[in-house]
CSV table of C-alpha atoms and ligand atoms in Angstrom, one decimal:
chain,number,residue,atom,x,y,z
I,1,MET,CA,19.3,-45.4,-37.1
I,2,PHE,CA,20.4,-41.8,-38.0
I,3,ARG,CA,20.9,-42.8,-41.6
I,4,GLN,CA,17.4,-44.2,-41.7
I,5,THR,CA,15.8,-41.0,-40.4
I,6,LEU,CA,17.8,-39.0,-42.8
I,7,PHE,CA,16.7,-41.2,-45.7
I,8,ARG,CA,13.1,-40.8,-44.7
I,9,HIS,CA,13.4,-37.1,-44.8
I,10,LEU,CA,15.1,-37.0,-48.1
I,11,SER,CA,12.5,-39.4,-49.6
I,12,ARG,CA,9.6,-37.1,-48.8
I,13,PRO,CA,8.4,-34.8,-51.6
I,14,LEU,CA,10.2,-31.5,-51.7
I,15,PRO,CA,8.2,-28.7,-50.1
I,16,ARG,CA,6.5,-26.3,-52.5
I,17,LEU,CA,8.9,-23.6,-51.8
I,18,LEU,CA,11.7,-25.4,-53.6
I,19,SER,CA,9.5,-26.4,-56.5
I,20,THR,CA,10.2,-24.7,-59.8
I,21,GLN,CA,6.5,-25.0,-60.8
I,22,PRO,CA,4.5,-21.8,-60.2
I,23,SER,CA,1.8,-22.5,-57.6
I,24,ALA,CA,-1.6,-20.9,-57.1
I,25,ALA,CA,-1.0,-20.8,-53.3
I,26,PHE,CA,2.0,-18.5,-53.8
I,27,ALA,CA,0.5,-16.1,-56.4
I,28,PRO,CA,1.2,-12.5,-55.2
I,29,ALA,CA,-1.8,-11.5,-53.0
I,30,ALA,CA,-2.7,-8.1,-51.6
I,31,PRO,CA,-0.7,-7.8,-48.3
I,32,THR,CA,-3.0,-8.2,-45.3
I,33,SER,CA,-1.8,-6.4,-42.2
I,34,ARG,CA,-2.6,-8.0,-38.9
I,35,PHE,CA,-3.6,-4.5,-37.7
I,36,ALA,CA,-6.0,-3.8,-40.5
I,37,GLY,CA,-8.9,-3.9,-38.1
I,38,VAL,CA,-7.5,-1.3,-35.6
I,39,PRO,CA,-10.2,1.4,-35.2
I,40,GLN,CA,-9.2,5.1,-35.6
I,41,GLY,CA,-9.0,6.6,-32.1
I,42,PRO,CA,-9.8,10.2,-31.1
I,43,GLU,CA,-7.2,12.8,-30.5
I,44,ASP,CA,-6.3,13.5,-26.8
I,45,ALA,CA,-8.6,16.0,-25.1
I,46,ILE,CA,-5.7,18.4,-24.3
I,47,LEU,CA,-2.8,17.6,-26.7
I,48,GLY,CA,-5.3,17.2,-29.6
I,49,VAL,CA,-6.1,21.0,-29.3
I,50,THR,CA,-2.5,21.7,-30.3
I,51,VAL,CA,-2.9,19.4,-33.3
I,52,ALA,CA,-5.9,21.4,-34.5
I,53,PHE,CA,-4.2,24.7,-33.6
I,54,ASN,CA,-1.1,23.8,-35.7
I,55,ALA,CA,-3.3,23.1,-38.7
I,56,ASP,CA,-5.0,26.6,-38.6
I,57,PRO,CA,-3.5,29.1,-41.0
I,58,ASN,CA,-5.0,32.2,-39.2
I,59,PRO,CA,-2.0,34.4,-38.1
I,60,ASN,CA,-4.0,35.7,-35.1
I,61,LYS,CA,-4.7,32.2,-33.8
I,62,ILE,CA,-4.2,31.6,-30.1
I,63,ASN,CA,-3.5,28.2,-28.4
I,64,LEU,CA,-4.9,28.2,-24.9
I,65,GLY,CA,-5.2,24.4,-24.8
I,66,VAL,CA,-2.1,22.8,-23.3
I,67,GLY,CA,-0.8,24.1,-20.0
I,68,ALA,CA,2.6,25.2,-21.2
I,69,TYR,CA,4.0,28.6,-20.2
I,70,ARG,CA,4.6,31.2,-22.9
I,71,ASP,CA,6.5,34.5,-22.5
I,72,ASP,CA,4.8,37.8,-23.1
I,73,VAL,CA,5.3,37.6,-26.8
I,74,GLY,CA,3.8,34.1,-26.9
I,75,LEU,CA,7.0,32.1,-27.3
I,76,PRO,CA,8.0,29.0,-25.4
I,77,PHE,CA,10.1,30.2,-22.5
I,78,VAL,CA,13.4,28.7,-21.4
I,79,LEU,CA,14.4,30.0,-18.0
I,80,SER,CA,17.9,31.7,-18.0
I,81,PRO,CA,19.3,29.4,-15.2
I,82,VAL,CA,18.2,26.4,-17.3
I,83,ARG,CA,20.0,27.8,-20.3
I,84,GLU,CA,23.1,28.4,-18.2
I,85,ALA,CA,23.0,24.9,-16.7
I,86,GLU,CA,22.6,23.5,-20.2
I,87,ARG,CA,25.6,25.4,-21.4
I,88,ARG,CA,27.7,24.2,-18.5
I,89,ILE,CA,26.6,20.6,-19.1
I,90,VAL,CA,27.5,20.7,-22.8
I,91,HIS,CA,30.9,22.2,-21.9
I,92,ALA,CA,31.6,19.5,-19.3
I,93,GLN,CA,31.3,16.8,-22.0
I,94,HIS,CA,29.5,14.3,-19.7
I,95,HIS,CA,29.2,10.6,-20.5
I,96,MET,CA,25.8,9.3,-21.7
I,97,GLU,CA,25.7,6.0,-19.9
I,98,TYR,CA,22.4,4.5,-18.6
I,99,LEU,CA,21.1,5.9,-15.3
I,100,PRO,CA,20.2,3.3,-12.7
I,101,VAL,CA,16.6,2.0,-13.0
I,102,ALA,CA,15.5,4.5,-10.2
I,103,GLY,CA,17.2,7.4,-11.9
I,104,SER,CA,19.7,9.9,-10.6
I,105,ARG,CA,20.0,9.8,-6.8
I,106,THR,CA,21.3,13.4,-6.7
I,107,PHE,CA,18.2,14.6,-8.6
I,108,VAL,CA,15.7,12.6,-6.5
I,109,ASP,CA,17.2,13.8,-3.2
I,110,LYS,CA,16.9,17.4,-4.4
I,111,ALA,CA,13.3,16.9,-5.7
I,112,ILE,CA,12.1,15.4,-2.4
I,113,ARG,CA,13.7,18.2,-0.4
I,114,LEU,CA,11.8,20.7,-2.6
I,115,ALA,CA,8.5,19.0,-1.7
I,116,TYR,CA,8.9,17.8,1.9
I,117,GLY,CA,11.1,20.8,3.0
I,118,GLU,CA,14.8,21.1,3.6
I,119,HIS,CA,14.8,19.7,7.1
I,120,ASN,CA,12.1,17.1,7.0
I,121,HIS,CA,12.7,14.4,9.6
I,122,HIS,CA,11.3,11.5,7.5
I,123,VAL,CA,13.5,12.4,4.6
I,124,LYS,CA,16.6,12.4,6.9
I,125,THR,CA,15.7,9.0,8.4
I,126,GLY,CA,15.4,7.4,5.0
I,127,GLN,CA,11.6,6.7,5.3
I,128,VAL,CA,10.9,8.1,1.8
I,129,ALA,CA,10.9,5.6,-1.1
I,130,SER,CA,11.6,7.5,-4.3
I,131,MET,CA,12.6,7.4,-7.9
I,132,GLN,CA,13.1,9.6,-11.0
I,133,THR,CA,10.1,9.2,-13.3
I,134,LEU,CA,9.1,10.2,-16.8
I,135,SER,CA,7.8,13.5,-15.5
I,136,GLY,CA,4.5,13.9,-13.6
I,137,THR,CA,2.6,11.5,-15.9
I,138,GLY,CA,5.2,8.8,-15.3
I,139,ALA,CA,5.1,9.4,-11.6
I,140,CYS,CA,1.3,9.0,-11.5
I,141,ARG,CA,1.5,5.8,-13.7
I,142,MET,CA,4.3,4.2,-11.6
I,143,ALA,CA,2.2,5.0,-8.4
I,144,GLY,CA,-0.9,3.5,-10.1
I,145,VAL,CA,0.9,0.2,-10.7
I,146,LEU,CA,2.4,0.2,-7.2
I,147,ILE,CA,-1.1,0.7,-5.8
I,148,GLN,CA,-2.6,-2.0,-8.0
I,149,ARG,CA,0.0,-4.5,-7.1
I,150,PHE,CA,0.5,-3.8,-3.4
I,151,LEU,CA,-2.1,-1.6,-1.7
I,152,PRO,CA,-3.2,-3.9,1.1
I,153,ALA,CA,-6.8,-4.2,2.4
I,154,LEU,CA,-7.6,-2.5,5.7
I,155,ASP,CA,-7.7,-4.9,8.7
I,156,ASP,CA,-6.4,-8.0,6.9
I,157,GLY,CA,-9.5,-8.1,4.7
I,158,PRO,CA,-9.3,-9.6,1.2
I,159,ARG,CA,-7.1,-7.5,-1.1
I,160,ASP,CA,-8.8,-5.6,-3.9
I,161,GLU,CA,-7.1,-6.5,-7.2
I,162,SER,CA,-8.5,-3.2,-8.6
I,163,PRO,CA,-8.2,-0.6,-5.7
I,164,LEU,CA,-10.4,2.4,-5.8
I,165,VAL,CA,-8.7,5.7,-6.7
I,166,LEU,CA,-10.9,8.7,-6.2
I,167,LEU,CA,-10.3,11.8,-8.4
I,168,PRO,CA,-11.7,15.2,-7.8
I,169,ASN,CA,-14.6,16.1,-10.2
I,170,PRO,CA,-13.3,17.5,-12.5
I,171,SER,CA,-9.6,16.6,-12.6
I,172,TRP,CA,-6.7,16.6,-15.2
I,173,ALA,CA,-8.2,14.8,-18.2
I,174,ASN,CA,-5.4,12.2,-18.2
I,175,HIS,CA,-5.8,11.0,-14.6
I,176,ALA,CA,-8.7,8.6,-15.2
I,177,ALA,CA,-6.9,6.9,-18.1
I,178,ILE,CA,-3.6,6.7,-16.1
I,179,PHE,CA,-5.2,4.9,-13.1
I,180,ARG,CA,-7.5,2.8,-15.3
I,181,ASP,CA,-4.6,1.6,-17.4
I,182,SER,CA,-2.7,0.8,-14.2
I,183,GLY,CA,-5.5,-1.6,-13.3
I,184,CYS,CA,-7.2,0.5,-10.6
I,185,THR,CA,-10.9,1.4,-10.4
I,186,VAL,CA,-11.5,5.1,-10.9
I,187,GLY,CA,-14.1,7.0,-8.9
I,188,GLN,CA,-14.8,10.7,-8.2
I,189,TYR,CA,-15.4,12.9,-5.3
I,190,LYS,CA,-17.2,16.2,-5.4
I,191,TYR,CA,-14.9,19.2,-5.9
I,192,TYR,CA,-16.1,22.1,-8.0
I,193,ASP,CA,-19.4,23.8,-8.1
I,194,PRO,CA,-20.1,25.3,-11.6
I,195,ALA,CA,-22.9,27.5,-10.1
I,196,THR,CA,-20.5,29.4,-7.8
I,197,LYS,CA,-17.4,28.7,-9.9
I,198,SER,CA,-15.6,27.8,-6.7
I,199,LEU,CA,-14.9,24.8,-4.4
I,200,ASP,CA,-17.9,22.8,-3.2
I,201,PHE,CA,-16.2,22.1,0.1
I,202,GLU,CA,-19.2,20.6,1.8
I,203,GLY,CA,-19.8,18.3,-1.1
I,204,CYS,CA,-16.2,17.4,-1.2
I,205,VAL,CA,-16.1,16.4,2.5
I,206,SER,CA,-19.3,14.5,2.4
I,207,SER,CA,-18.3,12.5,-0.7
I,208,LEU,CA,-15.0,11.6,0.9
I,209,GLU,CA,-16.9,10.6,4.1
I,210,ASP,CA,-19.2,8.4,2.0
I,211,ALA,CA,-16.5,6.7,0.1
I,212,PRO,CA,-15.4,3.2,1.1
I,213,ASP,CA,-12.8,3.3,3.9
I,214,GLY,CA,-9.2,3.1,2.8
I,215,SER,CA,-9.8,4.5,-0.7
I,216,VAL,CA,-6.9,6.2,-2.5
I,217,VAL,CA,-7.7,10.0,-2.8
I,218,LEU,CA,-6.0,12.0,-5.4
I,219,LEU,CA,-5.4,15.6,-4.3
I,220,HIS,CA,-3.9,18.4,-6.5
I,221,ALA,CA,-1.3,19.9,-4.2
I,222,CYS,CA,-1.9,23.4,-5.5
I,223,ALA,CA,-3.1,25.2,-8.7
I,224,HIS,CA,-5.8,22.6,-9.3
I,225,ASN,CA,-6.2,21.6,-12.9
I,226,PRO,CA,-8.5,22.4,-14.6
I,227,THR,CA,-10.5,24.6,-12.1
I,228,GLY,CA,-7.8,26.9,-10.6
I,229,VAL,CA,-9.6,26.4,-7.3
I,230,ASP,CA,-7.6,25.2,-4.2
I,231,PRO,CA,-8.8,24.6,-0.6
I,232,THR,CA,-7.8,27.2,1.9
I,233,PRO,CA,-5.3,26.2,4.7
I,234,GLU,CA,-8.3,25.6,7.1
I,235,GLN,CA,-10.0,23.4,4.4
I,236,TRP,CA,-6.8,21.4,3.9
I,237,ALA,CA,-6.7,20.9,7.7
I,238,LYS,CA,-10.2,19.5,7.6
I,239,LEU,CA,-9.5,17.3,4.6
I,240,SER,CA,-6.4,15.9,6.4
I,241,ALA,CA,-8.7,15.0,9.4
I,242,VAL,CA,-11.3,13.4,7.1
I,243,LEU,CA,-8.8,11.3,5.3
I,244,LYS,CA,-7.3,10.2,8.5
I,245,GLU,CA,-10.7,9.3,10.0
I,246,LYS,CA,-11.6,7.3,6.9
I,247,ARG,CA,-8.1,5.8,6.6
I,248,HIS,CA,-7.9,6.9,3.0
I,249,GLN,CA,-4.6,6.9,1.3
I,250,PRO,CA,-3.6,10.5,0.3
I,251,PHE,CA,-2.0,10.8,-3.2
I,252,PHE,CA,-0.7,14.2,-4.1
I,253,ASP,CA,-0.2,15.2,-7.7
I,254,MET,CA,2.1,18.3,-7.6
I,255,ALA,CA,2.6,19.4,-11.2
I,256,TYR,CA,2.4,23.2,-10.5
I,257,GLN,CA,4.5,23.8,-7.4
I,258,GLY,CA,5.3,27.5,-7.5
I,259,PHE,CA,2.4,28.5,-9.8
I,260,THR,CA,-0.1,29.4,-7.2
I,261,SER,CA,1.9,31.8,-5.1
I,262,GLY,CA,5.1,32.2,-7.0
I,263,ASP,CA,6.9,30.6,-4.1
I,264,MET,CA,7.9,26.9,-4.0
I,265,GLU,CA,7.8,26.7,-0.2
I,266,VAL,CA,4.3,28.3,0.1
I,267,ASP,CA,2.9,26.0,-2.6
I,268,ALA,CA,4.1,22.9,-0.8
I,269,ALA,CA,2.1,23.7,2.3
I,270,SER,CA,-0.7,21.2,1.6
I,271,VAL,CA,1.8,18.3,1.2
I,272,ARG,CA,3.8,19.4,4.3
I,273,ARG,CA,0.6,19.7,6.4
I,274,PHE,CA,-0.4,16.2,5.6
I,275,VAL,CA,3.0,14.9,6.3
I,276,ASP,CA,3.1,16.7,9.7
I,277,ASP,CA,-0.4,15.3,10.4
I,278,GLY,CA,1.1,11.8,10.2
I,279,HIS,CA,-0.2,10.8,6.8
I,280,ARG,CA,2.0,8.4,4.8
I,281,ILE,CA,1.5,10.2,1.5
I,282,VAL,CA,2.2,9.2,-2.1
I,283,LEU,CA,3.6,12.1,-4.1
I,284,ALA,CA,4.0,12.7,-7.9
I,285,GLN,CA,6.2,15.7,-8.8
I,286,SER,CA,6.6,17.3,-12.2
I,287,PHE,CA,9.4,19.6,-13.3
I,288,SER,CA,7.7,20.4,-16.6
I,289,LYS,CA,6.2,23.7,-15.5
I,290,ASN,CA,8.3,25.1,-12.7
I,291,PHE,CA,11.6,24.4,-14.5
I,292,GLY,CA,10.0,24.7,-18.0
I,293,LEU,CA,11.4,21.3,-18.9
I,294,TYR,CA,8.3,19.9,-20.6
I,295,GLY,CA,9.9,17.8,-23.3
I,296,GLN,CA,12.7,16.6,-21.1
I,297,ARG,CA,10.4,14.5,-19.0
I,298,VAL,CA,11.7,15.2,-15.5
I,299,GLY,CA,9.7,14.0,-12.5
I,300,CYS,CA,9.8,12.2,-9.2
I,301,LEU,CA,7.6,9.7,-7.4
I,302,SER,CA,7.9,9.3,-3.6
I,303,VAL,CA,6.2,7.2,-1.0
I,304,LEU,CA,6.5,8.1,2.6
I,305,THR,CA,6.7,4.9,4.7
I,306,ASP,CA,7.0,4.0,8.4
I,307,SER,CA,10.7,3.0,8.3
I,308,GLN,CA,13.8,2.8,6.2
I,309,GLU,CA,13.3,-0.9,5.8
I,310,GLU,CA,9.9,-0.4,4.3
I,311,ALA,CA,11.1,2.3,2.0
I,312,LEU,CA,13.8,0.0,0.7
I,313,ALA,CA,11.2,-2.6,0.0
I,314,VAL,CA,9.0,-0.1,-1.9
I,315,ASP,CA,12.1,1.1,-3.8
I,316,SER,CA,12.8,-2.4,-4.9
I,317,GLN,CA,9.3,-2.9,-6.2
I,318,LEU,CA,9.3,0.4,-8.1
I,319,LYS,CA,12.4,-0.7,-9.9
I,320,ILE,CA,10.8,-4.0,-10.8
I,321,ILE,CA,7.8,-2.1,-12.3
I,322,ALA,CA,10.0,0.3,-14.2
I,323,ARG,CA,12.6,-2.1,-15.7
I,324,PRO,CA,10.3,-3.9,-18.1
I,325,MET,CA,8.4,-0.7,-19.0
I,326,TYR,CA,11.2,1.7,-19.9
I,327,SER,CA,14.3,0.3,-18.2
I,328,ASN,CA,15.7,3.5,-16.9
I,329,PRO,CA,14.8,7.2,-17.2
I,330,PRO,CA,16.4,9.9,-19.5
I,331,ILE,CA,19.5,11.7,-18.3
I,332,ALA,CA,19.5,15.1,-19.9
I,333,GLY,CA,16.8,16.9,-18.0
I,334,VAL,CA,17.8,15.8,-14.5
I,335,ARG,CA,21.3,17.1,-15.1
I,336,ILE,CA,19.8,20.5,-15.7
I,337,VAL,CA,17.8,20.4,-12.4
I,338,GLU,CA,20.9,19.1,-10.6
I,339,GLU,CA,23.1,21.8,-12.0
I,340,VAL,CA,20.6,24.6,-11.1
I,341,LEU,CA,19.9,23.3,-7.6
I,342,SER,CA,23.6,22.7,-6.9
I,343,ASP,CA,24.6,26.3,-7.5
I,344,PRO,CA,23.0,28.9,-5.0
I,345,GLU,CA,23.2,31.6,-7.6
I,346,LEU,CA,21.4,29.6,-10.3
I,347,GLU,CA,18.9,28.4,-7.7
I,348,ARG,CA,18.2,32.0,-6.7
I,349,GLN,CA,17.6,33.0,-10.3
I,350,TRP,CA,15.4,30.0,-10.9
I,351,ARG,CA,13.2,30.9,-7.9
I,352,MET,CA,13.0,34.5,-9.1
I,353,GLU,CA,12.1,33.6,-12.7
I,354,MET,CA,9.6,31.0,-11.4
I,355,LYS,CA,7.9,33.8,-9.5
I,356,GLY,CA,8.0,36.0,-12.6
I,357,MET,CA,6.1,33.3,-14.5
I,358,ALA,CA,3.4,33.1,-11.8
I,359,GLU,CA,3.2,36.9,-11.7
I,360,ARG,CA,2.8,37.3,-15.4
I,361,ILE,CA,-0.1,34.9,-15.4
I,362,ILE,CA,-1.7,36.8,-12.5
I,363,SER,CA,-1.4,40.0,-14.4
I,364,MET,CA,-3.0,38.4,-17.5
I,365,ARG,CA,-6.0,37.4,-15.3
I,366,THR,CA,-6.4,41.0,-14.3
I,367,MET,CA,-6.1,42.3,-17.9
I,368,LEU,CA,-8.5,39.7,-19.4
I,369,LYS,CA,-11.1,40.5,-16.8
I,370,GLY,CA,-10.6,44.2,-17.3
I,371,TYR,CA,-11.0,44.0,-21.0
I,372,LEU,CA,-14.2,41.9,-20.8
I,373,GLU,CA,-15.6,44.5,-18.4
I,374,GLU,CA,-14.6,47.4,-20.7
I,375,LEU,CA,-16.2,45.6,-23.6
I,376,GLY,CA,-19.4,45.7,-21.6
I,377,SER,CA,-19.8,42.0,-20.9
I,378,VAL,CA,-22.7,41.5,-18.6
I,379,GLN,CA,-21.3,38.2,-17.3
I,380,ASN,CA,-19.6,38.0,-14.0
I,381,TRP,CA,-15.9,37.3,-14.6
I,382,ASP,CA,-14.7,37.5,-11.0
I,383,HIS,CA,-13.6,33.9,-11.2
I,384,ILE,CA,-10.9,34.8,-13.7
I,385,THR,CA,-9.0,36.6,-10.9
I,386,ASN,CA,-10.2,34.5,-8.0
I,387,GLN,CA,-8.9,31.2,-9.5
I,388,ASN,CA,-5.2,30.6,-9.5
I,389,GLY,CA,-2.4,28.6,-11.1
I,390,MET,CA,-2.1,28.1,-14.8
I,391,PHE,CA,-5.7,27.7,-15.6
I,392,CYS,CA,-9.0,29.6,-15.7
I,393,PHE,CA,-12.0,27.4,-15.6
I,394,SER,CA,-14.0,29.9,-17.6
I,395,GLY,CA,-17.5,28.5,-17.6
I,396,ILE,CA,-17.6,28.8,-21.4
I,397,SER,CA,-19.8,26.1,-22.8
I,398,LYS,CA,-18.8,23.4,-25.3
I,399,GLU,CA,-20.7,25.2,-28.1
I,400,GLN,CA,-19.0,28.5,-27.2
I,401,VAL,CA,-15.6,26.7,-27.3
I,402,ALA,CA,-16.4,25.5,-30.8
I,403,LYS,CA,-17.4,29.0,-31.8
I,404,LEU,CA,-14.2,30.5,-30.4
I,405,ARG,CA,-12.2,27.9,-32.5
I,406,ASP,CA,-14.3,28.2,-35.7
I,407,GLU,CA,-14.9,31.9,-35.8
I,408,HIS,CA,-11.9,33.3,-33.9
I,409,SER,CA,-9.1,30.7,-34.1
I,410,VAL,CA,-8.9,30.7,-30.3
I,411,TYR,CA,-8.3,27.1,-29.1
I,412,LEU,CA,-9.3,25.8,-25.7
I,413,THR,CA,-10.1,22.4,-24.3
I,414,GLU,CA,-13.8,21.4,-24.7
I,415,ASN,CA,-14.5,21.9,-20.9
I,416,GLY,CA,-13.9,25.6,-21.2
I,417,ARG,CA,-10.4,25.6,-19.6
I,418,ILE,CA,-8.3,28.5,-20.6
I,419,SER,CA,-4.5,28.0,-20.2
I,420,MET,CA,-3.7,31.5,-18.8
I,421,ALA,CA,0.0,30.7,-19.5
I,422,GLY,CA,-0.8,31.3,-23.2
I,423,VAL,CA,-2.4,34.7,-22.7
I,424,THR,CA,0.0,37.6,-23.5
I,425,SER,CA,-0.3,41.4,-23.4
I,426,GLN,CA,-0.4,41.2,-27.2
I,427,ASN,CA,-3.2,38.7,-27.6
I,428,VAL,CA,-5.3,39.5,-24.5
I,429,GLY,CA,-7.4,42.1,-26.2
I,430,TYR,CA,-8.2,39.8,-29.2
I,431,LEU,CA,-9.0,37.1,-26.7
I,432,ALA,CA,-11.3,39.2,-24.6
I,433,ASN,CA,-13.1,40.4,-27.8
I,434,ALA,CA,-13.6,36.8,-29.0
I,435,VAL,CA,-14.8,35.6,-25.6
I,436,HIS,CA,-17.2,38.6,-25.3
I,437,LYS,CA,-18.6,37.9,-28.8
I,438,VAL,CA,-19.3,34.2,-28.1
I,439,THR,CA,-20.8,34.8,-24.6
I,440,MET,CA,-23.0,37.8,-25.4
Q,501,KET,N1,-0.5,16.3,-13.3
Q,501,KET,C1,-1.3,17.4,-13.6
Q,501,KET,C2,-2.4,17.8,-12.7
Q,501,KET,C3,-1.1,18.0,-14.9
Q,501,KET,O1,-1.9,19.0,-15.2
Q,501,KET,C4,-0.1,17.5,-15.7
Q,501,KET,C5,0.0,18.2,-17.1
Q,501,KET,C6,0.7,16.5,-15.3
Q,501,KET,C7,0.4,15.9,-14.1
Q,501,KET,C8,1.7,15.9,-16.1
Q,501,KET,O2,2.6,16.7,-16.8
Q,501,KET,P1,4.1,16.1,-17.1
Q,501,KET,O3,4.6,16.9,-18.2
Q,501,KET,O4,3.9,14.7,-17.5
Q,501,KET,O5,4.9,16.3,-15.9
Q,501,KET,N2,-0.9,18.9,-17.6
Q,501,KET,C9,-0.8,19.6,-18.9
Q,501,KET,C10,-0.1,18.9,-20.0
Q,501,KET,C11,-0.7,17.6,-20.4
Q,501,KET,O6,-1.9,17.4,-20.4
Q,501,KET,O7,0.1,16.7,-20.6
Q,501,KET,C12,-2.2,20.1,-19.2
Q,501,KET,O8,-3.2,19.8,-18.5
Q,501,KET,O9,-2.3,20.9,-20.2
């Protein structure tokens, strides 16, 4: 039987590949990539500004696009406790094994204490599901997938496969893409009024009231990006009541803790208020800005649940989401945070330098406004000092942004957002002059 089969195979004509005769079918042809039809995509709205800035040869150019802190001579700033922690880590000659899927427990415990407070009852009772993430972006994305997979319907109704996530209008440019790519439906609620350059609180409340019950509502914990406009404590209290009434799911994105007031505890007030009011929040934390660890990708996602048992179940699903995506998070950045927050002296220095960054930005706001007034600008620039955090939502139009770029080599995002963290006492005069010229 076997011999017969073998014989049949051998008696077939040899495949062309083995033939010594040249064949038209195997004549060298132009290689055709399977990706030849991929369309060219646009640069990112924020990170694309840096690409254009880097290509500009003007020595006076200023990059006010990305929200990344610069010192007063315009250089990327590494906090001294971060440098010291890095030195100690190198000296300790640590291993470089994989972290667990959910990352470093030590780091995550420290991160959630920074957000919820040192003595939070829910943290102590193990009700907080949490994991280390690829910075704030990764935390939002992990939460987006968790919401898409598991957010239940209210009152045992049919589950929505694409739950509604409401973003403030406007919001960080990447939010919509993050939640869309997570399989959620993205909507907006009113937030900013361009006419007053401040919070449209009534509009905000009414659009949250009009939204379908049980929607996910994304809130910027402090230092709202891009507007620099935050609710007051009284307004936060009202928002908390509205969300509760509507059974909306609060989702805090906290990428700038420390940048509004200079104090990590003060800036966590909105999150802590919601927790105290009984909300079961989702929280994305970034350590890019307040530790200056941008490229290290240090972040944390937490979900406050009703019980330790529920938290463990959520933890298990977060690991199931992360494992096929990136397996486990990077180790270098979290070691730095752990080192700083394990040494009271380094922690003290970090809190002090963090405050210094916030204060330098505030002083640049005052200087920019002062220069514009000195130059005789007839516009009202009060919002530069009224807004807070890293950004000034300047009100500069798309056309004026293009002029700033083309005629002055000053780079901002198209929506007129100025990253105040890139303004220095050396470039503020040049900037004011350029802004004055394009807004005359
Ligand atoms: N949330 C908000 C509100 C935010 O502004 C950023 C970054 C992030 C999350 C994520 O940062 P990460 O480094 O992933 O922790 N915003 C600045 C940088 C960027 O766009 O990536 C920015 O708006 O310029």
